[in-house]
mmCIF file of C-alpha atoms in Angstrom:
data_model
loop_
_atom_site.group_PDB
_atom_site.id
_atom_site.type_symbol
_atom_site.label_atom_id
_atom_site.label_comp_id
_atom_site.label_asym_id
_atom_site.label_seq_id
_atom_site.Cartn_x
_atom_site.Cartn_y
_atom_site.Cartn_z
ATOM 1 C CA UNK A 26 -21.305 -12.163 25.993
ATOM 2 C CA UNK A 27 -21.585 -8.461 26.661
ATOM 3 C CA UNK A 28 -19.673 -6.628 23.566
ATOM 4 C CA UNK A 29 -19.394 -3.161 24.050
ATOM 5 C CA UNK A 30 -19.842 -0.439 20.929
ATOM 6 C CA UNK A 31 -16.279 0.288 21.118
ATOM 7 C CA UNK A 32 -15.182 -3.375 20.648
ATOM 8 C CA UNK A 33 -17.385 -3.723 17.466
ATOM 9 C CA UNK A 34 -16.205 -0.535 16.222
ATOM 10 C CA UNK A 35 -12.564 -1.071 17.003
ATOM 11 C CA UNK A 36 -12.423 -4.546 15.327
ATOM 12 C CA UNK A 37 -14.996 -3.245 12.057
ATOM 13 C CA UNK A 38 -12.337 -0.593 11.514
ATOM 14 C CA UNK A 39 -9.242 -2.498 12.198
ATOM 15 C CA UNK A 40 -10.549 -5.212 9.844
ATOM 16 C CA UNK A 41 -11.869 -2.668 7.259
ATOM 17 C CA UNK A 42 -8.219 -1.162 7.570
ATOM 18 C CA UNK A 43 -6.314 -4.481 6.797
ATOM 19 C CA UNK A 44 -8.706 -5.240 3.674
ATOM 20 C CA UNK A 45 -8.047 -2.061 2.236
ATOM 21 C CA UNK A 46 -4.526 -2.188 2.657
ATOM 22 C CA UNK A 47 -4.707 -5.599 0.742
ATOM 23 C CA UNK A 48 -6.678 -3.835 -1.925
ATOM 24 C CA UNK A 49 -4.205 -1.393 -2.325
ATOM 25 C CA UNK A 50 -1.437 -3.864 -2.489
ATOM 26 C CA UNK A 51 -2.835 -5.481 -5.389
ATOM 27 C CA UNK A 52 -4.444 -2.148 -7.626
ATOM 28 C CA UNK A 53 -0.911 -1.063 -7.490
ATOM 29 C CA UNK A 54 1.250 -4.043 -8.090
ATOM 30 C CA UNK A 55 -0.520 -7.319 -9.287
ATOM 31 C CA UNK A 56 2.005 -9.928 -9.447
ATOM 32 C CA UNK A 57 2.506 -13.746 -8.174
ATOM 33 C CA UNK A 58 3.809 -13.779 -4.773
ATOM 34 C CA UNK A 59 6.944 -15.252 -3.674
ATOM 35 C CA UNK A 60 7.190 -18.293 -1.063
ATOM 36 C CA UNK A 61 8.704 -16.349 1.042
ATOM 37 C CA UNK A 62 6.080 -13.139 0.953
ATOM 38 C CA UNK A 63 3.095 -15.649 0.861
ATOM 39 C CA UNK A 64 4.469 -17.162 4.239
ATOM 40 C CA UNK A 65 4.841 -13.932 5.887
ATOM 41 C CA UNK A 66 1.376 -12.809 5.293
ATOM 42 C CA UNK A 67 0.126 -16.187 6.502
ATOM 43 C CA UNK A 68 2.172 -16.111 9.658
ATOM 44 C CA UNK A 69 0.814 -12.662 10.169
ATOM 45 C CA UNK A 70 -2.624 -13.448 9.919
ATOM 46 C CA UNK A 71 -2.724 -16.717 11.825
ATOM 47 C CA UNK A 72 -0.634 -14.888 14.526
ATOM 48 C CA UNK A 73 -3.422 -11.962 14.649
ATOM 49 C CA UNK A 74 -5.972 -14.135 14.840
ATOM 50 C CA UNK A 75 -4.297 -16.273 17.946
ATOM 51 C CA UNK A 76 -3.710 -12.626 19.392
ATOM 52 C CA UNK A 77 -7.334 -11.859 18.864
ATOM 53 C CA UNK A 78 -8.384 -15.002 20.495
ATOM 54 C CA UNK A 79 -5.832 -14.160 23.483
ATOM 55 C CA UNK A 80 -7.542 -10.967 23.621
ATOM 56 C CA UNK A 81 -11.287 -12.949 23.645
ATOM 57 C CA UNK A 82 -9.673 -15.145 26.862
ATOM 58 C CA UNK A 83 -8.586 -12.286 28.662
ATOM 59 C CA UNK A 84 -11.362 -9.826 28.276
ATOM 60 C CA UNK A 85 -14.368 -12.142 28.035
ATOM 61 C CA UNK A 86 -13.312 -15.510 29.739
ATOM 62 C CA UNK A 87 -12.385 -18.896 28.624
ATOM 63 C CA UNK A 88 -15.711 -20.280 27.517
ATOM 64 C CA UNK A 89 -15.770 -17.371 24.905
ATOM 65 C CA UNK A 90 -12.186 -17.765 24.158
ATOM 66 C CA UNK A 91 -12.527 -21.198 23.571
ATOM 67 C CA UNK A 92 -15.675 -20.896 21.552
ATOM 68 C CA UNK A 93 -13.698 -18.600 19.288
ATOM 69 C CA UNK A 94 -10.877 -20.897 18.683
ATOM 70 C CA UNK A 95 -13.317 -23.684 17.819
ATOM 71 C CA UNK A 96 -15.076 -21.675 15.460
ATOM 72 C CA UNK A 97 -11.945 -20.338 13.765
ATOM 73 C CA UNK A 98 -10.138 -23.573 13.366
ATOM 74 C CA UNK A 99 -13.443 -25.192 11.835
ATOM 75 C CA UNK A 100 -13.903 -22.050 9.516
ATOM 76 C CA UNK A 101 -9.971 -21.963 8.439
ATOM 77 C CA UNK A 102 -10.186 -25.813 7.649
ATOM 78 C CA UNK A 103 -13.366 -25.508 5.155
ATOM 79 C CA UNK A 104 -11.659 -22.522 3.765
ATOM 80 C CA UNK A 105 -8.742 -24.661 2.872
ATOM 81 C CA UNK A 106 -10.944 -27.239 1.300
ATOM 82 C CA UNK A 107 -12.395 -24.467 -0.594
ATOM 83 C CA UNK A 108 -9.379 -23.544 -2.259
ATOM 84 C CA UNK A 109 -9.694 -26.969 -4.130
ATOM 85 C CA UNK A 110 -12.267 -25.380 -6.045
ATOM 86 C CA UNK A 111 -10.938 -21.947 -6.588
ATOM 87 C CA UNK A 112 -7.738 -23.895 -8.022
ATOM 88 C CA UNK A 113 -10.494 -25.772 -10.533
ATOM 89 C CA UNK A 114 -11.855 -22.474 -11.381
ATOM 90 C CA UNK A 115 -8.701 -20.895 -12.047
ATOM 91 C CA UNK A 116 -7.477 -23.523 -14.156
ATOM 92 C CA UNK A 117 -10.823 -23.610 -16.052
ATOM 93 C CA UNK A 118 -11.217 -20.222 -16.942
ATOM 94 C CA UNK A 119 -6.973 -20.091 -17.642
ATOM 95 C CA UNK A 120 -6.910 -17.100 -15.528
ATOM 96 C CA UNK A 121 -3.110 -15.858 -15.367
ATOM 97 C CA UNK A 122 -0.998 -16.206 -12.429
ATOM 98 C CA UNK A 123 -0.171 -12.396 -12.041
ATOM 99 C CA UNK A 124 -3.989 -11.677 -12.073
ATOM 100 C CA UNK A 125 -5.171 -14.781 -9.638
ATOM 101 C CA UNK A 126 -4.220 -12.326 -6.510
ATOM 102 C CA UNK A 127 -7.068 -9.983 -7.705
ATOM 103 C CA UNK A 128 -9.554 -12.792 -8.583
ATOM 104 C CA UNK A 129 -9.275 -14.156 -4.669
ATOM 105 C CA UNK A 130 -9.119 -11.044 -3.388
ATOM 106 C CA UNK A 131 -12.386 -10.036 -4.670
ATOM 107 C CA UNK A 132 -13.629 -13.534 -4.243
ATOM 108 C CA UNK A 133 -12.494 -12.999 -0.263
ATOM 109 C CA UNK A 134 -14.747 -9.733 0.100
ATOM 110 C CA UNK A 135 -17.897 -11.065 -1.728
ATOM 111 C CA UNK A 136 -17.479 -14.164 1.005
ATOM 112 C CA UNK A 137 -17.188 -11.697 3.544
ATOM 113 C CA UNK A 138 -20.338 -9.784 2.424
ATOM 114 C CA UNK A 139 -22.091 -13.024 2.038
ATOM 115 C CA UNK A 140 -21.371 -14.757 5.683
ATOM 116 C CA UNK A 141 -21.986 -11.283 7.061
ATOM 117 C CA UNK A 142 -25.574 -11.721 5.578
ATOM 118 C CA UNK A 143 -25.975 -15.212 6.458
ATOM 119 C CA UNK A 144 -24.380 -14.375 10.048
ATOM 120 C CA UNK A 145 -27.103 -11.914 10.690
ATOM 121 C CA UNK A 146 -30.237 -13.865 9.534
ATOM 122 C CA UNK A 147 -28.770 -16.902 11.590
ATOM 123 C CA UNK A 148 -28.348 -14.967 14.563
ATOM 124 C CA UNK A 149 -31.838 -13.881 14.495
ATOM 125 C CA UNK A 150 -33.279 -17.201 13.947
ATOM 126 C CA UNK A 151 -31.008 -18.850 16.440
ATOM 127 C CA UNK A 152 -32.044 -16.311 18.963
ATOM 128 C CA UNK A 153 -35.871 -16.976 18.432
ATOM 129 C CA UNK A 154 -36.531 -20.415 17.179
ATOM 130 C CA UNK A 155 -34.448 -23.338 19.230
ATOM 131 C CA UNK A 156 -35.977 -25.889 16.388
ATOM 132 C CA UNK A 157 -33.732 -24.390 13.894
ATOM 133 C CA UNK A 158 -30.724 -25.937 15.501
ATOM 134 C CA UNK A 159 -32.587 -29.594 14.252
ATOM 135 C CA UNK A 160 -32.189 -27.994 10.721
ATOM 136 C CA UNK A 161 -28.988 -27.021 11.032
ATOM 137 C CA UNK A 162 -27.890 -30.006 12.305
ATOM 138 C CA UNK A 163 -29.476 -32.502 9.591
ATOM 139 C CA UNK A 164 -27.972 -29.996 7.181
ATOM 140 C CA UNK A 165 -24.682 -30.408 8.461
ATOM 141 C CA UNK A 166 -24.927 -34.046 8.777
ATOM 142 C CA UNK A 167 -26.419 -34.194 5.146
ATOM 143 C CA UNK A 168 -22.892 -32.258 3.970
ATOM 144 C CA UNK A 169 -21.052 -34.535 5.738
ATOM 145 C CA UNK A 170 -22.255 -37.762 3.976
ATOM 146 C CA UNK A 171 -21.908 -35.813 0.589
ATOM 147 C CA UNK A 172 -18.291 -35.061 1.662
ATOM 148 C CA UNK A 173 -17.730 -38.744 2.153
ATOM 149 C CA UNK A 174 -18.614 -39.407 -1.384
ATOM 150 C CA UNK A 175 -16.550 -36.404 -2.585
ATOM 151 C CA UNK A 176 -13.432 -38.212 -2.925
ATOM 152 C CA UNK A 177 -10.226 -36.054 -4.357
ATOM 153 C CA UNK A 178 -11.231 -32.938 -6.178
ATOM 154 C CA UNK A 179 -10.786 -32.717 -9.846
ATOM 155 C CA UNK A 180 -11.781 -30.450 -12.819
ATOM 156 C CA UNK A 181 -15.269 -32.338 -12.879
ATOM 157 C CA UNK A 182 -16.184 -31.351 -9.542
ATOM 158 C CA UNK A 183 -17.096 -27.913 -10.896
ATOM 159 C CA UNK A 184 -19.846 -27.143 -13.436
ATOM 160 C CA UNK A 185 -20.979 -23.940 -14.746
ATOM 161 C CA UNK A 186 -24.099 -23.027 -13.133
ATOM 162 C CA UNK A 187 -27.035 -21.275 -14.924
ATOM 163 C CA UNK A 188 -25.508 -17.716 -14.140
ATOM 164 C CA UNK A 189 -22.433 -18.346 -16.017
ATOM 165 C CA UNK A 190 -23.895 -19.867 -18.787
ATOM 166 C CA UNK A 191 -26.546 -16.879 -18.845
ATOM 167 C CA UNK A 192 -23.701 -14.553 -18.770
ATOM 168 C CA UNK A 193 -21.614 -16.229 -21.372
ATOM 169 C CA UNK A 194 -24.879 -16.279 -23.933
ATOM 170 C CA UNK A 195 -26.142 -12.910 -23.267
ATOM 171 C CA UNK A 196 -23.262 -10.941 -22.595
ATOM 172 C CA UNK A 197 -20.665 -9.948 -25.440
ATOM 173 C CA UNK A 198 -17.412 -11.572 -23.736
ATOM 174 C CA UNK A 199 -13.947 -10.917 -25.216
ATOM 175 C CA UNK A 200 -11.285 -13.309 -25.668
ATOM 176 C CA UNK A 201 -8.121 -11.690 -23.663
ATOM 177 C CA UNK A 202 -7.839 -10.817 -19.949
ATOM 178 C CA UNK A 203 -6.721 -7.442 -20.880
ATOM 179 C CA UNK A 204 -4.901 -6.663 -17.310
ATOM 180 C CA UNK A 205 -7.459 -8.220 -15.674
ATOM 181 C CA UNK A 206 -10.087 -5.635 -16.408
ATOM 182 C CA UNK A 207 -13.804 -6.150 -16.501
ATOM 183 C CA UNK A 208 -14.626 -4.153 -19.951
ATOM 184 C CA UNK A 209 -12.640 -3.479 -22.542
ATOM 185 C CA UNK A 210 -13.638 -1.520 -25.862
ATOM 186 C CA UNK A 211 -12.471 -3.014 -29.096
ATOM 187 C CA UNK A 212 -13.594 -1.384 -32.530
ATOM 188 C CA UNK A 213 -15.460 0.873 -30.505
ATOM 189 C CA UNK A 214 -17.582 -1.632 -28.839
ATOM 190 C CA UNK A 215 -17.335 -2.344 -25.062
ATOM 191 C CA UNK A 216 -16.675 -5.769 -24.406
ATOM 192 C CA UNK A 217 -16.922 -8.014 -20.921
ATOM 193 C CA UNK A 218 -13.777 -9.494 -20.296
ATOM 194 C CA UNK A 219 -13.423 -13.291 -19.094
ATOM 195 C CA UNK A 220 -12.629 -11.723 -15.666
ATOM 196 C CA UNK A 221 -16.581 -11.074 -15.029
ATOM 197 C CA UNK A 222 -17.375 -14.728 -15.594
ATOM 198 C CA UNK A 223 -14.814 -15.661 -13.194
ATOM 199 C CA UNK A 224 -16.034 -13.487 -10.925
ATOM 200 C CA UNK A 225 -19.451 -14.999 -11.033
ATOM 201 C CA UNK A 226 -18.100 -18.382 -10.528
ATOM 202 C CA UNK A 227 -16.238 -17.135 -7.709
ATOM 203 C CA UNK A 228 -19.164 -15.418 -6.164
ATOM 204 C CA UNK A 229 -21.510 -18.058 -6.356
ATOM 205 C CA UNK A 230 -19.238 -20.668 -5.267
ATOM 206 C CA UNK A 231 -18.618 -18.496 -2.242
ATOM 207 C CA UNK A 232 -22.531 -18.373 -1.823
ATOM 208 C CA UNK A 233 -22.563 -22.318 -1.510
ATOM 209 C CA UNK A 234 -19.898 -22.279 0.862
ATOM 210 C CA UNK A 235 -21.312 -19.961 3.328
ATOM 211 C CA UNK A 236 -24.425 -22.716 3.452
ATOM 212 C CA UNK A 237 -22.143 -24.702 4.639
ATOM 213 C CA UNK A 238 -19.901 -22.775 7.001
ATOM 214 C CA UNK A 239 -22.387 -20.593 8.779
ATOM 215 C CA UNK A 240 -24.425 -23.764 10.359
ATOM 216 C CA UNK A 241 -21.227 -25.132 11.246
ATOM 217 C CA UNK A 242 -19.973 -22.555 13.568
ATOM 218 C CA UNK A 243 -23.197 -21.558 14.838
ATOM 219 C CA UNK A 244 -23.216 -25.226 16.253
ATOM 220 C CA UNK A 245 -19.837 -24.243 18.312
ATOM 221 C CA UNK A 246 -21.235 -20.695 19.186
ATOM 222 C CA UNK A 247 -24.111 -18.472 19.395
ATOM 223 C CA UNK A 248 -22.586 -15.040 19.748
ATOM 224 C CA UNK A 249 -22.644 -12.941 16.822
ATOM 225 C CA UNK A 250 -19.432 -10.900 17.509
ATOM 226 C CA UNK A 251 -17.162 -14.358 17.619
ATOM 227 C CA UNK A 252 -19.413 -15.926 14.606
ATOM 228 C CA UNK A 253 -18.407 -12.766 12.727
ATOM 229 C CA UNK A 254 -14.976 -12.397 13.787
ATOM 230 C CA UNK A 255 -13.851 -16.031 13.572
ATOM 231 C CA UNK A 256 -15.330 -16.252 9.817
ATOM 232 C CA UNK A 257 -13.183 -13.131 8.986
ATOM 233 C CA UNK A 258 -9.851 -14.537 10.327
ATOM 234 C CA UNK A 259 -10.473 -17.493 8.598
ATOM 235 C CA UNK A 260 -10.746 -15.665 5.170
ATOM 236 C CA UNK A 261 -7.940 -13.420 5.891
ATOM 237 C CA UNK A 262 -4.782 -14.641 4.527
ATOM 238 C CA UNK A 263 -6.624 -16.962 2.377
ATOM 239 C CA UNK A 264 -5.514 -15.398 -0.612
ATOM 240 C CA UNK A 265 -1.837 -15.626 0.134
ATOM 241 C CA UNK A 266 -2.561 -19.434 1.578
ATOM 242 C CA UNK A 267 -3.831 -20.526 -1.996
ATOM 243 C CA UNK A 268 0.180 -19.624 -3.218
ATOM 244 C CA UNK A 269 1.910 -21.128 -0.153
ATOM 245 C CA UNK A 270 0.056 -24.448 -0.584
ATOM 246 C CA UNK A 271 0.191 -24.928 -4.079
ATOM 247 C CA UNK A 272 1.023 -28.340 -4.995
ATOM 248 C CA UNK A 273 0.326 -29.085 -1.158
ATOM 249 C CA UNK A 274 -3.570 -28.906 -1.729
ATOM 250 C CA UNK A 275 -3.117 -32.144 -4.030
ATOM 251 C CA UNK A 276 -1.582 -33.779 -0.979
ATOM 252 C CA UNK A 277 -4.378 -32.938 1.562
ATOM 253 C CA UNK A 278 -6.445 -36.454 0.073
ATOM 254 C CA UNK A 279 -8.006 -36.966 3.489
ATOM 255 C CA UNK A 280 -9.043 -33.233 3.905
ATOM 256 C CA UNK A 281 -12.769 -34.062 2.844
ATOM 257 C CA UNK A 282 -13.088 -37.084 5.333
ATOM 258 C CA UNK A 283 -11.769 -35.166 7.859
ATOM 259 C CA UNK A 284 -13.921 -31.972 7.537
ATOM 260 C CA UNK A 285 -16.896 -34.677 6.915
ATOM 261 C CA UNK A 286 -16.195 -35.995 10.570
ATOM 262 C CA UNK A 287 -15.925 -32.611 11.991
ATOM 263 C CA UNK A 288 -19.232 -31.246 10.315
ATOM 264 C CA UNK A 289 -21.172 -34.709 11.281
ATOM 265 C CA UNK A 290 -19.923 -34.193 14.812
ATOM 266 C CA UNK A 291 -21.153 -30.529 14.926
ATOM 267 C CA UNK A 292 -23.952 -31.498 13.515
ATOM 268 C CA UNK A 293 -24.886 -34.304 15.994
ATOM 269 C CA UNK A 294 -23.934 -31.506 18.529
ATOM 270 C CA UNK A 295 -26.352 -29.635 17.542
ATOM 271 C CA UNK A 296 -29.146 -31.876 17.185
ATOM 272 C CA UNK A 297 -28.255 -32.988 20.689
ATOM 273 C CA UNK A 298 -28.556 -29.127 22.196
ATOM 274 C CA UNK A 299 -31.937 -28.793 20.327
ATOM 275 C CA UNK A 300 -33.107 -31.785 22.234
ATOM 276 C CA UNK A 301 -32.086 -30.362 25.277
ATOM 277 C CA UNK A 302 -33.713 -27.334 25.040
ATOM 278 C CA UNK A 303 -36.635 -28.762 22.775
ATOM 279 C CA UNK A 304 -40.162 -26.965 22.319
ATOM 280 C CA UNK A 305 -41.364 -28.606 19.354
ATOM 281 C CA UNK A 306 -44.971 -30.077 20.014
ATOM 282 C CA UNK A 307 -44.237 -33.372 18.272
ATOM 283 C CA UNK A 308 -41.407 -34.138 20.312
ATOM 284 C CA UNK A 309 -41.430 -35.261 23.954
ATOM 285 C CA UNK A 310 -44.671 -33.441 24.044
ATOM 286 C CA UNK A 311 -42.830 -30.098 23.153
ATOM 287 C CA UNK A 312 -40.392 -30.805 26.316
ATOM 288 C CA UNK A 313 -36.770 -30.384 26.864
ATOM 289 C CA UNK A 314 -35.322 -33.701 27.123
ATOM 290 C CA UNK A 315 -33.143 -33.508 30.218
ATOM 291 C CA UNK A 316 -31.440 -36.960 29.692
ATOM 292 C CA UNK A 317 -29.170 -35.968 26.473
ATOM 293 C CA UNK A 318 -25.801 -34.961 27.512
ATOM 294 C CA UNK A 319 -23.955 -31.707 27.164
ATOM 295 C CA UNK A 320 -21.002 -31.536 24.810
ATOM 296 C CA UNK A 321 -18.493 -28.451 26.310
ATOM 297 C CA UNK A 322 -16.689 -26.627 23.997
ATOM 298 C CA UNK A 323 -13.441 -27.448 25.594
ATOM 299 C CA UNK A 324 -14.059 -31.161 24.124
ATOM 300 C CA UNK A 325 -15.229 -30.038 21.085
ATOM 301 C CA UNK A 326 -12.220 -27.904 20.404
ATOM 302 C CA UNK A 327 -10.270 -30.997 21.059
ATOM 303 C CA UNK A 328 -12.131 -33.493 18.836
ATOM 304 C CA UNK A 329 -12.311 -30.671 16.133
ATOM 305 C CA UNK A 330 -8.191 -30.196 16.242
ATOM 306 C CA UNK A 331 -7.783 -33.837 16.864
ATOM 307 C CA UNK A 332 -9.811 -35.186 13.528
ATOM 308 C CA UNK A 333 -7.951 -32.145 11.335
ATOM 309 C CA UNK A 334 -4.758 -33.142 12.781
ATOM 310 C CA UNK A 335 -5.177 -37.004 12.158
ATOM 311 C CA UNK A 336 -6.353 -36.153 8.369
ATOM 312 C CA UNK A 337 -3.465 -33.707 7.534
ATOM 313 C CA UNK A 338 -0.852 -36.581 8.771
ATOM 314 C CA UNK A 339 -2.734 -39.111 7.131
ATOM 315 C CA UNK A 340 -2.894 -37.702 3.815
ATOM 316 C CA UNK A 341 0.989 -36.491 3.709
ATOM 317 C CA UNK A 342 1.842 -40.088 4.651
ATOM 318 C CA UNK A 343 -0.266 -41.638 1.837
ATOM 319 C CA UNK A 344 0.851 -39.124 -0.630
ATOM 320 C CA UNK A 345 4.797 -39.871 0.524
ATOM 321 C CA UNK A 346 4.038 -43.297 -0.150
ATOM 322 C CA UNK A 347 2.395 -43.345 -3.642
ATOM 323 C CA UNK A 348 5.319 -40.932 -4.612
ATOM 324 C CA UNK A 349 7.766 -43.070 -3.288
ATOM 325 C CA UNK A 350 6.025 -46.180 -5.354
ATOM 326 C CA UNK A 351 5.845 -43.809 -8.372
ATOM 327 C CA UNK A 352 9.345 -43.205 -8.157
ATOM 328 C CA UNK A 353 10.221 -46.888 -7.794
ATOM 329 C CA UNK A 354 8.528 -47.881 -10.944
ATOM 330 C CA UNK A 355 9.701 -45.303 -12.945
ATOM 331 C CA UNK A 356 13.455 -46.215 -11.922
ATOM 332 C CA UNK A 357 15.417 -48.099 -14.395
ATOM 333 C CA UNK A 358 15.684 -52.177 -13.676
ATOM 334 C CA UNK A 359 19.659 -53.210 -12.977
ATOM 335 C CA UNK A 360 20.761 -55.228 -15.710
ATOM 336 C CA UNK A 361 22.927 -58.045 -15.198
#
């Protein structure tokens, strides 16, 4: 894929402008967005991603357009699953709703920085070592297996890591959030607010999420430009999506299973591609295995969308049935 310098520059400047605009909104007026506001922003960011994908189709061809959409859909779905953990973190640390936008926005900025570093490292490895696909593939299959054992998210899924525990023990932490500031002066002494601990929790969680998402998208495209933009568009609008979905997150009971199927599929695809281009000495004497079938990006896109659609519909059907059964159990039994 031949991406010119001006395309990279225009993309980075445009995305940076949107991010700066988001920061200005939160900085000037921290608030809990209304359903109308959240819906408008989510639709805007999704439309922006679709328009960008259309631009890829028009300027770089069908192959790269399909790769972008396959990567974006996969990363967006993983981001929605990540919202479960964000909800748990907000609840665990009792973050006031009015300040949750700031937490989410900073979390997204940290995620962009971390994923950018992983993308650069991954692109360098992929371009030089075919055997990396074996590692990525096995890792994704293992991740898929852990997701099948995951079940529905609850507060027990989040455990404070060593960095959080160390921060609590060593740093002077106040009890109040103090308008979401990082530090506050009390009785002449400076304290960190609980917001710092929340940021550490979000940041370390972002790091773990990046370890899952980057191998997944490299299984769909090897182009750094598409890997980067698909990740950015998947993260943009995540803050508003958090407030839009609200209680709906609890109804997506099969999302983890759907994502497990997607990651497992991509993991198998990566291993098949590694076998087709094999140069590992102890596998087939270091020769490629030409009999391995190739899964096109068009087929991959169809499989990913199909799996996620089935998981979403099945989740909503199950949740509706459970709500109906609970309502019937609570209804008084007629007398007479």
